[in-house]
Tab-separated table of C-alpha atoms and ligand atoms in Angstrom:
chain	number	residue	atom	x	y	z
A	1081	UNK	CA	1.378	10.919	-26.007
A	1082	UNK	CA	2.698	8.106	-27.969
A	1083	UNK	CA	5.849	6.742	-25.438
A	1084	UNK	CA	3.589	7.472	-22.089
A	1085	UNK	CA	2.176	4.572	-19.987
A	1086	UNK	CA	-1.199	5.548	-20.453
A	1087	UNK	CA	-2.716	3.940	-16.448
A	1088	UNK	CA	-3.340	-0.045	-16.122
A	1089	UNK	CA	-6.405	-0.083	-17.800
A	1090	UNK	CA	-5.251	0.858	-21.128
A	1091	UNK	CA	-1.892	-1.323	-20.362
A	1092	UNK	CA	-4.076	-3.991	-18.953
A	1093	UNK	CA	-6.907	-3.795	-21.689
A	1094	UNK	CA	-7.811	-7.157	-22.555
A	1095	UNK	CA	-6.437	-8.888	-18.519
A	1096	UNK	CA	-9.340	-6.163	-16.973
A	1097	UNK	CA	-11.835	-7.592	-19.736
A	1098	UNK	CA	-12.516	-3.597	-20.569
A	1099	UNK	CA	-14.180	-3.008	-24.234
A	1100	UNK	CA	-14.367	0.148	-26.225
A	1101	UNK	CA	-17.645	1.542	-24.537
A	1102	UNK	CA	-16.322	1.334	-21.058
A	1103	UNK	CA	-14.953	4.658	-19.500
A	1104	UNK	CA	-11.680	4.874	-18.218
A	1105	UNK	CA	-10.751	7.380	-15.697
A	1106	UNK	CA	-7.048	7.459	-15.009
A	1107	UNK	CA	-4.584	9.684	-13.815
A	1108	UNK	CA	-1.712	7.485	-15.064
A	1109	UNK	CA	-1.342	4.797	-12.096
A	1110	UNK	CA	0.974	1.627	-12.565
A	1111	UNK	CA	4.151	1.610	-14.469
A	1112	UNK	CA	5.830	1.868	-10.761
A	1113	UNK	CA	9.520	0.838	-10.046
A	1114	UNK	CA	10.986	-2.211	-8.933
A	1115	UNK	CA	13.951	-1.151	-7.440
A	1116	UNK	CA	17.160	-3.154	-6.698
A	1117	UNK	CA	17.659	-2.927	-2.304
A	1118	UNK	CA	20.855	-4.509	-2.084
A	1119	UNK	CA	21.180	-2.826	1.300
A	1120	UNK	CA	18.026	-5.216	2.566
A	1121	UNK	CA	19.373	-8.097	0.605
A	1122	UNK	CA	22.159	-8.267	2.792
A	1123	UNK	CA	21.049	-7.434	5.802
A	1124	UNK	CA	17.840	-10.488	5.699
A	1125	UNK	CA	20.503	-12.296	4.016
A	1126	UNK	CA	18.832	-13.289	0.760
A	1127	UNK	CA	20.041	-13.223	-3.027
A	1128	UNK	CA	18.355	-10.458	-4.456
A	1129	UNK	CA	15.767	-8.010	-2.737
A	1130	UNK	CA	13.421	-5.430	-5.208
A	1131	UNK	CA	10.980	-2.549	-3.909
A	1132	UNK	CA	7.486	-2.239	-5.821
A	1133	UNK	CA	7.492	1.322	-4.831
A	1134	UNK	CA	3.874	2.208	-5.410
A	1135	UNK	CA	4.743	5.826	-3.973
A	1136	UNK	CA	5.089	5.901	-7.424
A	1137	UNK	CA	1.748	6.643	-7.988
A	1138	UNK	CA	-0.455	9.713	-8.947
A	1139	UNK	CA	-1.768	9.957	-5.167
A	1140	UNK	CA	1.387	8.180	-3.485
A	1141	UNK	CA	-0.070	5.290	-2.998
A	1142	UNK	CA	-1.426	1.865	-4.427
A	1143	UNK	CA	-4.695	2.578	-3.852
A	1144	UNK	CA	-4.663	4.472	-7.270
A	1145	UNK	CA	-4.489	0.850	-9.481
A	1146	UNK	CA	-7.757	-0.357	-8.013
A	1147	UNK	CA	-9.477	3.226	-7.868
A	1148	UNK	CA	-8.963	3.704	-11.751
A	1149	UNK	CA	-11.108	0.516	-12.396
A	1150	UNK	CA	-13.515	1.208	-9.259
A	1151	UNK	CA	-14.186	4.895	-10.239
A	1152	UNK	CA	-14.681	3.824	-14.159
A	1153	UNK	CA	-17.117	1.105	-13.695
A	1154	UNK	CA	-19.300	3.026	-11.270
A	1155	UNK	CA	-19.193	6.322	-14.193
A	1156	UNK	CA	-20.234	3.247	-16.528
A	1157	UNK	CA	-23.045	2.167	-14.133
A	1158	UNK	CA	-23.836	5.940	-13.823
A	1159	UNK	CA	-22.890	7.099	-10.188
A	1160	UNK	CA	-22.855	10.609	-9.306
A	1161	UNK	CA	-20.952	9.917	-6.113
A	1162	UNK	CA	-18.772	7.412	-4.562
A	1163	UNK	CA	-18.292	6.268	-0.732
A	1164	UNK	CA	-15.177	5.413	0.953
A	1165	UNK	CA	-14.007	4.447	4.279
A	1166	UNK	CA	-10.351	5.431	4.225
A	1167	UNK	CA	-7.285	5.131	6.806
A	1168	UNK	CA	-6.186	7.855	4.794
A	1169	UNK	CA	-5.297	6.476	1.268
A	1170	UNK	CA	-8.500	5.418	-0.248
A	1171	UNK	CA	-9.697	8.006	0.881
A	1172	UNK	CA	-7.358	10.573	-1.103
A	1173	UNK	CA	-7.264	7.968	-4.124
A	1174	UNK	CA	-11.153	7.963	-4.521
A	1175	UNK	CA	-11.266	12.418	-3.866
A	1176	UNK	CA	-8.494	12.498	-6.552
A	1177	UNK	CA	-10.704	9.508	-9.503
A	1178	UNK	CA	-13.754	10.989	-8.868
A	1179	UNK	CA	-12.489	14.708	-9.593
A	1180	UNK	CA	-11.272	13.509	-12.569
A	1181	UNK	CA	-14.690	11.836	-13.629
A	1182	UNK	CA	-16.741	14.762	-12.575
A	1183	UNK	CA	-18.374	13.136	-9.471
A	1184	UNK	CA	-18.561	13.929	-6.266
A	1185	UNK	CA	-17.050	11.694	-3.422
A	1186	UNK	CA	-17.976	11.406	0.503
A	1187	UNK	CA	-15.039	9.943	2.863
A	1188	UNK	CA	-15.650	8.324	6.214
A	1189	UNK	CA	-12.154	8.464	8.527
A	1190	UNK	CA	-11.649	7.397	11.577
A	1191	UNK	CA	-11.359	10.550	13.714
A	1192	UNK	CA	-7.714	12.405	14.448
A	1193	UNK	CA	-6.446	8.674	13.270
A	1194	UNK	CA	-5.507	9.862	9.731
A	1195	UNK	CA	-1.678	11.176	8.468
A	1196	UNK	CA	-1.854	14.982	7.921
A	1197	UNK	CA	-0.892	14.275	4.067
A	1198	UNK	CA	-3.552	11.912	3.256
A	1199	UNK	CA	-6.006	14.206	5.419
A	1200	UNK	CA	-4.847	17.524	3.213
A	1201	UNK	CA	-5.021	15.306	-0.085
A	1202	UNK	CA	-8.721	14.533	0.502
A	1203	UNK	CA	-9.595	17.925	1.243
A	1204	UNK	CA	-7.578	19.392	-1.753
A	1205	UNK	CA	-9.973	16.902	-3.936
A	1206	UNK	CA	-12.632	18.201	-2.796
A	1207	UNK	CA	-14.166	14.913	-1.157
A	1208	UNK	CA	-17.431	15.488	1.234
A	1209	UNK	CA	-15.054	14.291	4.410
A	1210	UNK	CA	-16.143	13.203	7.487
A	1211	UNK	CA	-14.724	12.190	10.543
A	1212	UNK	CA	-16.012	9.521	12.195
A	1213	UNK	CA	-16.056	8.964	15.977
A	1214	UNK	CA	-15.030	5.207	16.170
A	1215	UNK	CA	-12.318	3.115	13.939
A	1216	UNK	CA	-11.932	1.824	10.193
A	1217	UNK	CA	-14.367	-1.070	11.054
A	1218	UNK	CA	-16.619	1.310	11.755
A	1219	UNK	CA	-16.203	3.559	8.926
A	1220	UNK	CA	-16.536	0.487	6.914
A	1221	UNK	CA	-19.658	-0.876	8.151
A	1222	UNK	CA	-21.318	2.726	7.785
A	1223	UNK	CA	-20.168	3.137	3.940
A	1224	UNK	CA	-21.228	-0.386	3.547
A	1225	UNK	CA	-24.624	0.599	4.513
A	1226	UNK	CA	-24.767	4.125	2.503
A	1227	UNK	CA	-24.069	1.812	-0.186
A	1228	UNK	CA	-26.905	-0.211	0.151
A	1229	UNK	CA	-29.270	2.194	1.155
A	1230	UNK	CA	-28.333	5.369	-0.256
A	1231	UNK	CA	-27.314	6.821	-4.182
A	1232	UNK	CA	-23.493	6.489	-3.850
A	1233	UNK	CA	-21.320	3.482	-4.461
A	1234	UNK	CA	-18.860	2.088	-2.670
A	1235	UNK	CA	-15.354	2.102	-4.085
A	1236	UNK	CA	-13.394	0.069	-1.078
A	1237	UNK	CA	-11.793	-3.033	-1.793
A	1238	UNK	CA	-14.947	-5.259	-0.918
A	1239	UNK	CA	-15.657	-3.853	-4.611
A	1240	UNK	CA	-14.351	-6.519	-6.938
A	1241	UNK	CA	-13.546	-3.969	-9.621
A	1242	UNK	CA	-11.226	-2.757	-6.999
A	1243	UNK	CA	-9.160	-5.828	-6.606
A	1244	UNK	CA	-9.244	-5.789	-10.478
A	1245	UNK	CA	-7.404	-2.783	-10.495
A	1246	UNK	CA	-4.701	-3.919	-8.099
A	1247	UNK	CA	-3.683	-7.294	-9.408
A	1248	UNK	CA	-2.142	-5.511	-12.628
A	1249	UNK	CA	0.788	-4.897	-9.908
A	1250	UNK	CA	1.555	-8.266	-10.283
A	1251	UNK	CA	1.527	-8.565	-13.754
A	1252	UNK	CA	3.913	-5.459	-13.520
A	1253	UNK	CA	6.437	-7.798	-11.694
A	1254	UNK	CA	6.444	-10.387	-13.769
A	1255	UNK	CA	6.636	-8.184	-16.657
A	1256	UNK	CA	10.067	-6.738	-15.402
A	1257	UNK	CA	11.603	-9.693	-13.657
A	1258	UNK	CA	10.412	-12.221	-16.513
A	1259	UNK	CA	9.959	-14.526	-13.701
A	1260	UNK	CA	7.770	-14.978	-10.222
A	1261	UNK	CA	9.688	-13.963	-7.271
A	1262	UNK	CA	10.611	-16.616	-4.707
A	1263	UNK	CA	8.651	-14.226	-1.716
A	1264	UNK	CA	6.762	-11.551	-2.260
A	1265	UNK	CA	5.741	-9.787	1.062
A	1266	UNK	CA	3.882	-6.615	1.839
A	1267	UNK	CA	1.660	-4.765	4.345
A	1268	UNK	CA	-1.690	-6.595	5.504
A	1269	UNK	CA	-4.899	-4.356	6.659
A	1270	UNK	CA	-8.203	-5.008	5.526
A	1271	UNK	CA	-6.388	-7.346	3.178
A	1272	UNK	CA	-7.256	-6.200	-0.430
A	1273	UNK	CA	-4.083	-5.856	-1.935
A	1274	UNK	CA	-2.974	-9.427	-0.593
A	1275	UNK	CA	-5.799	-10.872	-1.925
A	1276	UNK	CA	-5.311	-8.938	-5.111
A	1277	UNK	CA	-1.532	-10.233	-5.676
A	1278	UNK	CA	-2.806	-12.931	-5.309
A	1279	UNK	CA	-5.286	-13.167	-7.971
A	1280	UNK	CA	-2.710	-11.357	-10.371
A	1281	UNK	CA	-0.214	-14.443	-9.910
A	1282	UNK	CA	-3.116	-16.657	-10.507
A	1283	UNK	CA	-3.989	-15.354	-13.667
A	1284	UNK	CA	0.142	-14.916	-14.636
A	1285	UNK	CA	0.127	-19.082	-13.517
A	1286	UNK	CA	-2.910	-20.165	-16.328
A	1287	UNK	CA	-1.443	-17.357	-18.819
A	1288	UNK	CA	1.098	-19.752	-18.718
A	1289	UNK	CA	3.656	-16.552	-17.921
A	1290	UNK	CA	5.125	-18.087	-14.516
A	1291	UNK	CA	4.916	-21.678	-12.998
A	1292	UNK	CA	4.639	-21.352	-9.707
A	1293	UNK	CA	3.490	-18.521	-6.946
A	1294	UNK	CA	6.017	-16.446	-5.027
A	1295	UNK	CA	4.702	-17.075	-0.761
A	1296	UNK	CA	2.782	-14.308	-0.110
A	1297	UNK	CA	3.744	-13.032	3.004
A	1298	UNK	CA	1.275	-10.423	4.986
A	1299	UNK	CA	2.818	-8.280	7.378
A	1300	UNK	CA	0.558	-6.496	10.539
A	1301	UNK	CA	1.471	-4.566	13.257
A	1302	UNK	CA	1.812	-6.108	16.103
A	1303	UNK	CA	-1.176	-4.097	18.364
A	1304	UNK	CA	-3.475	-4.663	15.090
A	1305	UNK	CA	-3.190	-8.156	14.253
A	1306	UNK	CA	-5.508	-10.023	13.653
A	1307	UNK	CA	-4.230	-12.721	11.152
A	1308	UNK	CA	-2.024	-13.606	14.214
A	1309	UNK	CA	-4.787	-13.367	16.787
A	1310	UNK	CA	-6.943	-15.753	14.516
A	1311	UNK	CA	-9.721	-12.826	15.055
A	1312	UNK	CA	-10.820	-9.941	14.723
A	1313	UNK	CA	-8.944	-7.071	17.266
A	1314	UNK	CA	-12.046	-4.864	19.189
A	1315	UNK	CA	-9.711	-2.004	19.566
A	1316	UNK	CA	-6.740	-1.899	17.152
A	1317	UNK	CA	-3.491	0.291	17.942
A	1318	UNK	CA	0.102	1.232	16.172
A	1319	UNK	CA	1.501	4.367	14.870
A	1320	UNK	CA	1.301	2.553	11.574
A	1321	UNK	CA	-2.549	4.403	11.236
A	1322	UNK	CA	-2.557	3.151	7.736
A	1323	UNK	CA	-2.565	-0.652	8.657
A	1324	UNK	CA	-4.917	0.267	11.995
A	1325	UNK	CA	-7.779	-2.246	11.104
A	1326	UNK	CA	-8.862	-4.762	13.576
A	1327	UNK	CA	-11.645	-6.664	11.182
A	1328	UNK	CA	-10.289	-6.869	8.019
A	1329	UNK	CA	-12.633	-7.401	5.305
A	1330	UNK	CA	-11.012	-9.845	2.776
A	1331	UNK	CA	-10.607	-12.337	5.204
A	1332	UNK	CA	-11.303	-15.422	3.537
A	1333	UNK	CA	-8.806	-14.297	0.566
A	1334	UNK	CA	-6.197	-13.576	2.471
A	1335	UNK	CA	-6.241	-16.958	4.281
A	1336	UNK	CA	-6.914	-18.214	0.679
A	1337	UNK	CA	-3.705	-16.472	-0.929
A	1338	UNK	CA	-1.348	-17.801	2.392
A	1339	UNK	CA	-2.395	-21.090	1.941
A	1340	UNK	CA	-2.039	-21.647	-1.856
A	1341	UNK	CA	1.050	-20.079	-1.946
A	1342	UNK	CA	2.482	-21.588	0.784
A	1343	UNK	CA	2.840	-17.999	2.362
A	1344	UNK	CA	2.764	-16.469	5.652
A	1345	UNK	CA	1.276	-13.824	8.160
A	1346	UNK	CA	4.127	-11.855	9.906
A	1347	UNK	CA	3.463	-8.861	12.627
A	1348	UNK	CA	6.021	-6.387	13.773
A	1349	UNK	CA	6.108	-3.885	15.943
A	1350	UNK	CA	5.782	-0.298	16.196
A	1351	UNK	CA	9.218	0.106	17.073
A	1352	UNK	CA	10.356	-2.498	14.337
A	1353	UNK	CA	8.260	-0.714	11.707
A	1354	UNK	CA	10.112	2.741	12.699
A	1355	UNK	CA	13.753	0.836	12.500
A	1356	UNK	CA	12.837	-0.209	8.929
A	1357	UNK	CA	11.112	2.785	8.205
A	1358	UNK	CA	14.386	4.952	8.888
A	1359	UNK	CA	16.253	1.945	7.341
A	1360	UNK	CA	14.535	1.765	4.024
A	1361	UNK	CA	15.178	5.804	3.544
A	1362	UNK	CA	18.997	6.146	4.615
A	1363	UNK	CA	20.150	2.899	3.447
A	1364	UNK	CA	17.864	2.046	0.214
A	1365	UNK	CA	17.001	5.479	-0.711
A	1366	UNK	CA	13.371	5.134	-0.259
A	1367	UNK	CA	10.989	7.315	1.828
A	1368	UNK	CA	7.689	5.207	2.669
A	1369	UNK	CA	5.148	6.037	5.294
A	1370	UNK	CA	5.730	3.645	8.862
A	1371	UNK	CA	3.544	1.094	7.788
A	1372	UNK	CA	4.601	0.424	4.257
A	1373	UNK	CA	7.766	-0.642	5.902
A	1374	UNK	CA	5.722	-3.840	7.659
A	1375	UNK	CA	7.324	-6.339	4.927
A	1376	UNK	CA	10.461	-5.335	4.754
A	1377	UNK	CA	10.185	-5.486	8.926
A	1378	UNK	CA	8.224	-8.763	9.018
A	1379	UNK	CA	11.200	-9.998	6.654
A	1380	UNK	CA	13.430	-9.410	9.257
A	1381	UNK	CA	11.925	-10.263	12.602
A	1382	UNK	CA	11.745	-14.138	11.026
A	1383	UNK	CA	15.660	-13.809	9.864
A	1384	UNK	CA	16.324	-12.864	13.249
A	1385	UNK	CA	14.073	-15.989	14.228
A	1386	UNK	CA	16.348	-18.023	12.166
A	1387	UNK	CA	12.975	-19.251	10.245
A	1388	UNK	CA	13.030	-17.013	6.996
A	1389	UNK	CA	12.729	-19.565	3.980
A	1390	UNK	CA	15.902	-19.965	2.061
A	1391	UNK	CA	14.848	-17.931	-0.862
A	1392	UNK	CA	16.724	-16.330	-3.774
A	1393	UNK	CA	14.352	-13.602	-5.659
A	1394	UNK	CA	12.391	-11.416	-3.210
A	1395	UNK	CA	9.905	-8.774	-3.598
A	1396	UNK	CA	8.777	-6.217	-1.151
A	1397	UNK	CA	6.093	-3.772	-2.012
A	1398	UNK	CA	5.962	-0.689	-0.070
A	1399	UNK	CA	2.405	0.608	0.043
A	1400	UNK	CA	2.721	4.471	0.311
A	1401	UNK	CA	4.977	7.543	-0.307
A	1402	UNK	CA	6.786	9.017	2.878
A	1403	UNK	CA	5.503	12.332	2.519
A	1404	UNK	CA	1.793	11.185	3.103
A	1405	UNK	CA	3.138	11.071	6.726
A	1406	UNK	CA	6.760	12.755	6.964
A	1407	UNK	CA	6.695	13.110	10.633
A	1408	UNK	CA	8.482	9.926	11.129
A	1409	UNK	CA	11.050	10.951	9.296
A	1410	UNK	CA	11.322	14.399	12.055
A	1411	UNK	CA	12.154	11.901	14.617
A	1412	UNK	CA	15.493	10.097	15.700
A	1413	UNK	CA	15.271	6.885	17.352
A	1414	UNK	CA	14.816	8.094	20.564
A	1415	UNK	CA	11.852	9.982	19.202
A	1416	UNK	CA	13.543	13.245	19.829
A	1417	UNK	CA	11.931	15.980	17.373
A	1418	UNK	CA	15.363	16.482	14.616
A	1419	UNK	CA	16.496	20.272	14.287
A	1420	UNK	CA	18.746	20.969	11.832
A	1421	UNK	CA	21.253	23.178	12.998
A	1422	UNK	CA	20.459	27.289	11.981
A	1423	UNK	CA	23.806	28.632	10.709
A	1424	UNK	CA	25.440	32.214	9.714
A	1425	UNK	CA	24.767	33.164	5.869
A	1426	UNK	CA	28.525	32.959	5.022
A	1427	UNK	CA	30.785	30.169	3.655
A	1428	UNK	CA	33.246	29.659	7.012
A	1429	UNK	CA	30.019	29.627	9.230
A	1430	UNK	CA	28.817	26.625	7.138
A	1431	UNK	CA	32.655	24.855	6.778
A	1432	UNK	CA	32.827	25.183	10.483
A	1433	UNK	CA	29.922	23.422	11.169
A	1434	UNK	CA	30.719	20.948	8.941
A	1435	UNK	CA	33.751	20.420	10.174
A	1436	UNK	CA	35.365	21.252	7.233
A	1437	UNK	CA	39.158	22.137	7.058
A	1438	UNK	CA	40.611	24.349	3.788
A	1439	UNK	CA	42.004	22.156	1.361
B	2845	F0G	N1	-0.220	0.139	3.139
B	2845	F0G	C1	-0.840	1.338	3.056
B	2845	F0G	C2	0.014	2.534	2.850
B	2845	F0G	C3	-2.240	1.410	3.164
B	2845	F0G	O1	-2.832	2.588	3.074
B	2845	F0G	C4	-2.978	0.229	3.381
B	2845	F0G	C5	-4.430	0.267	3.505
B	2845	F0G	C6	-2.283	-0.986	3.443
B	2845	F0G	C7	-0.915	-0.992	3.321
B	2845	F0G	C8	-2.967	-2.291	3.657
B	2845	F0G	O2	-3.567	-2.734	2.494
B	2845	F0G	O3	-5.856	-2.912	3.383
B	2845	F0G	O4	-5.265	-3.862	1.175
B	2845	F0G	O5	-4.416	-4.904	3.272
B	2845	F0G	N2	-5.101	1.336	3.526
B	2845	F0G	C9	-6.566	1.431	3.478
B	2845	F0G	C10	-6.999	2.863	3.336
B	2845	F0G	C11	-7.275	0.653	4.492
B	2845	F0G	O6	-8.102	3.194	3.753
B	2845	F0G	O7	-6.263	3.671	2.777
B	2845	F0G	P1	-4.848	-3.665	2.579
């Protein structure tokens, strides 16, 4: 096992302040791509653009960097169960962690508002799953209470050891670039993973690795914005159910990260996330779910504003693989359900409906 990435804690030992007693539970997170978009460079009209494709990951999403360290601590505190309230992710990151460390976990989604992947992930890891008749705030406020009043521990990214987790992406960045990126932007929901890039470059700027922070741009969608509104949204809509959170929880951090990095909240649309969405796959070769194309999007609307900072180096991570939610992907533009066309078992049938001639 010599040559294999062995998961962020082990790569991140001595950054996630982990000592030889502490458990790890890992499934092998991290290590994810940064791959080259020159497609996307072009079009926003920048010098160089890179996906983080946390896809990558052992559950398809991000959520797997922060649920190694949330899942190990609470084994090391001795939890027999952990608590999630999930837009679909978490909720099949925590299922899959606590398998692996022998515990039992319990699931609050919002009800019918969760991707059929994610959904079929939780249940395939055996998580207690429940859904609940209200949104993600709600979810959240009830698993914040179980927390407090019940044995199981919560593992969303209100959990510090969460946010832990997550800021190795940055490190991972840095580590491949050898330099900060001018702009990094990304999704922005309950604002964990902001705030946890954040932190990352923070600790990359007094390790004396970078100099400066990339602007850390957070991307909503547009009928679930709150960063834009300035306040919390009562009733939060977009296709983008991943990114469907009205009262994000990492507030201050998130205003915290804009500011210090001179960054910026973005929104698009659900019709702008489903452009970038189809973009990102046919042009880039990368299949995302809708709303881990909000960056790339937000990116965009501002070029098209004529306000995007003149910026060489830019990073875009994209949040979650496209099969957690391939339906998109079923759909033209139009939102007409794609057929492909049923054919005769022999070789002219095919040519001819390829429009082939014989060479
Ligand atoms: N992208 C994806 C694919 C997500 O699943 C989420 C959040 C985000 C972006 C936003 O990240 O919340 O840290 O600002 N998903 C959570 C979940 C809420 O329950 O899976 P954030």
């Amino acid at each position: 096992m010599a040559n294999q990435w062995r998961g962020v804690i082990r790569e991140y030992y001595d950054r996630l302040n982990w000592s030889d007693s502490d458990p790890v539970v890992t499934l092998g997170e991290g290590g994810t791509p940064l791959i080259d978009a020159p497609a996307l460079a072009t079009l926003l009209d920048v010098g160089e653009v890179y996906l983080k494709f946390e896809g990558m990951n052992p559950t398809g999403s991000f959520k797997d960097r922060g649920m190694t360290t949330a899942v190990s601590r609470a084994l090391g505190r001795g939890a027999k169960a952990v608590v999630a309230a999930s837009t679909g992710n978490t909720s099949a990151a925590a299922a899959a962690y606590a398998t692996k460390a022998g515990m039992q976990s319990v699931v609050l989604v919002p009800s019918g508002k969760i991707a059929y992947g994610k959904l079929s992930q939780a249940i395939a890891h055996k998580a207690q799953i429940l859904q609940v008749k209200g949104n993600f705030d709600d979810c959240l406020r009830i698993a914040r209470e179980l927390d407090e009043k019940y044995p199981v521990f919560l593992v969303n990214s209100v959990n510090p050891d969460r946010l832990q987790g997550q800021k190795t992406a940055s490190f991972e960045i840095v580590d491949v670039l050898g330099k900060q990126p001018d702009l990094h932007a990304m999704p922005l929901g309950n604002a964990g993973n902001i705030s946890a890039y954040h932190l990352g470059y923070t600790e990359e700027i007094k390790e004396g690795r970078i100099s400066k922070f990339p602007k850390l741009w957070g991307v909503q969608a547009e009928g679930a914005a709150p960063f834009i509104k300035g306040a919390p949204v009562q009733k939060p809509e977009t296709i983008a159910t991943a990114i469907r959170i009205g009262n994000p929880a990492s507030w201050d951090l998130a205003q915290q990260a804009k500011k210090e990095t001179e960054g910026n909240f973005a929104f698009a649309s659900d019709k702008e996330l489903l452009w970038m969405h189809r973009f990102l796959s046919q042009e880039c070769g990368v299949f995302v779910e809708p709303s881990s194309a909000a960056g790339a999007a937000g990116l965009l609307k501002h070029k098209k504003l004529g306000d995007l900072p003149k910026v060489d180096t830019v990073v875009i991570t994209v949040t979650g693989h496209g099969l957690k939610d391939p339906d998109w992907a079923l759909k033209d533009e139009k939102g007409r359900k794609i057929r492909p066309k049923r054919v005769n078992a022999n070789a002219a049938s095919v040519a001819s409906s390829l429009g082939l001639e014989k060479s």
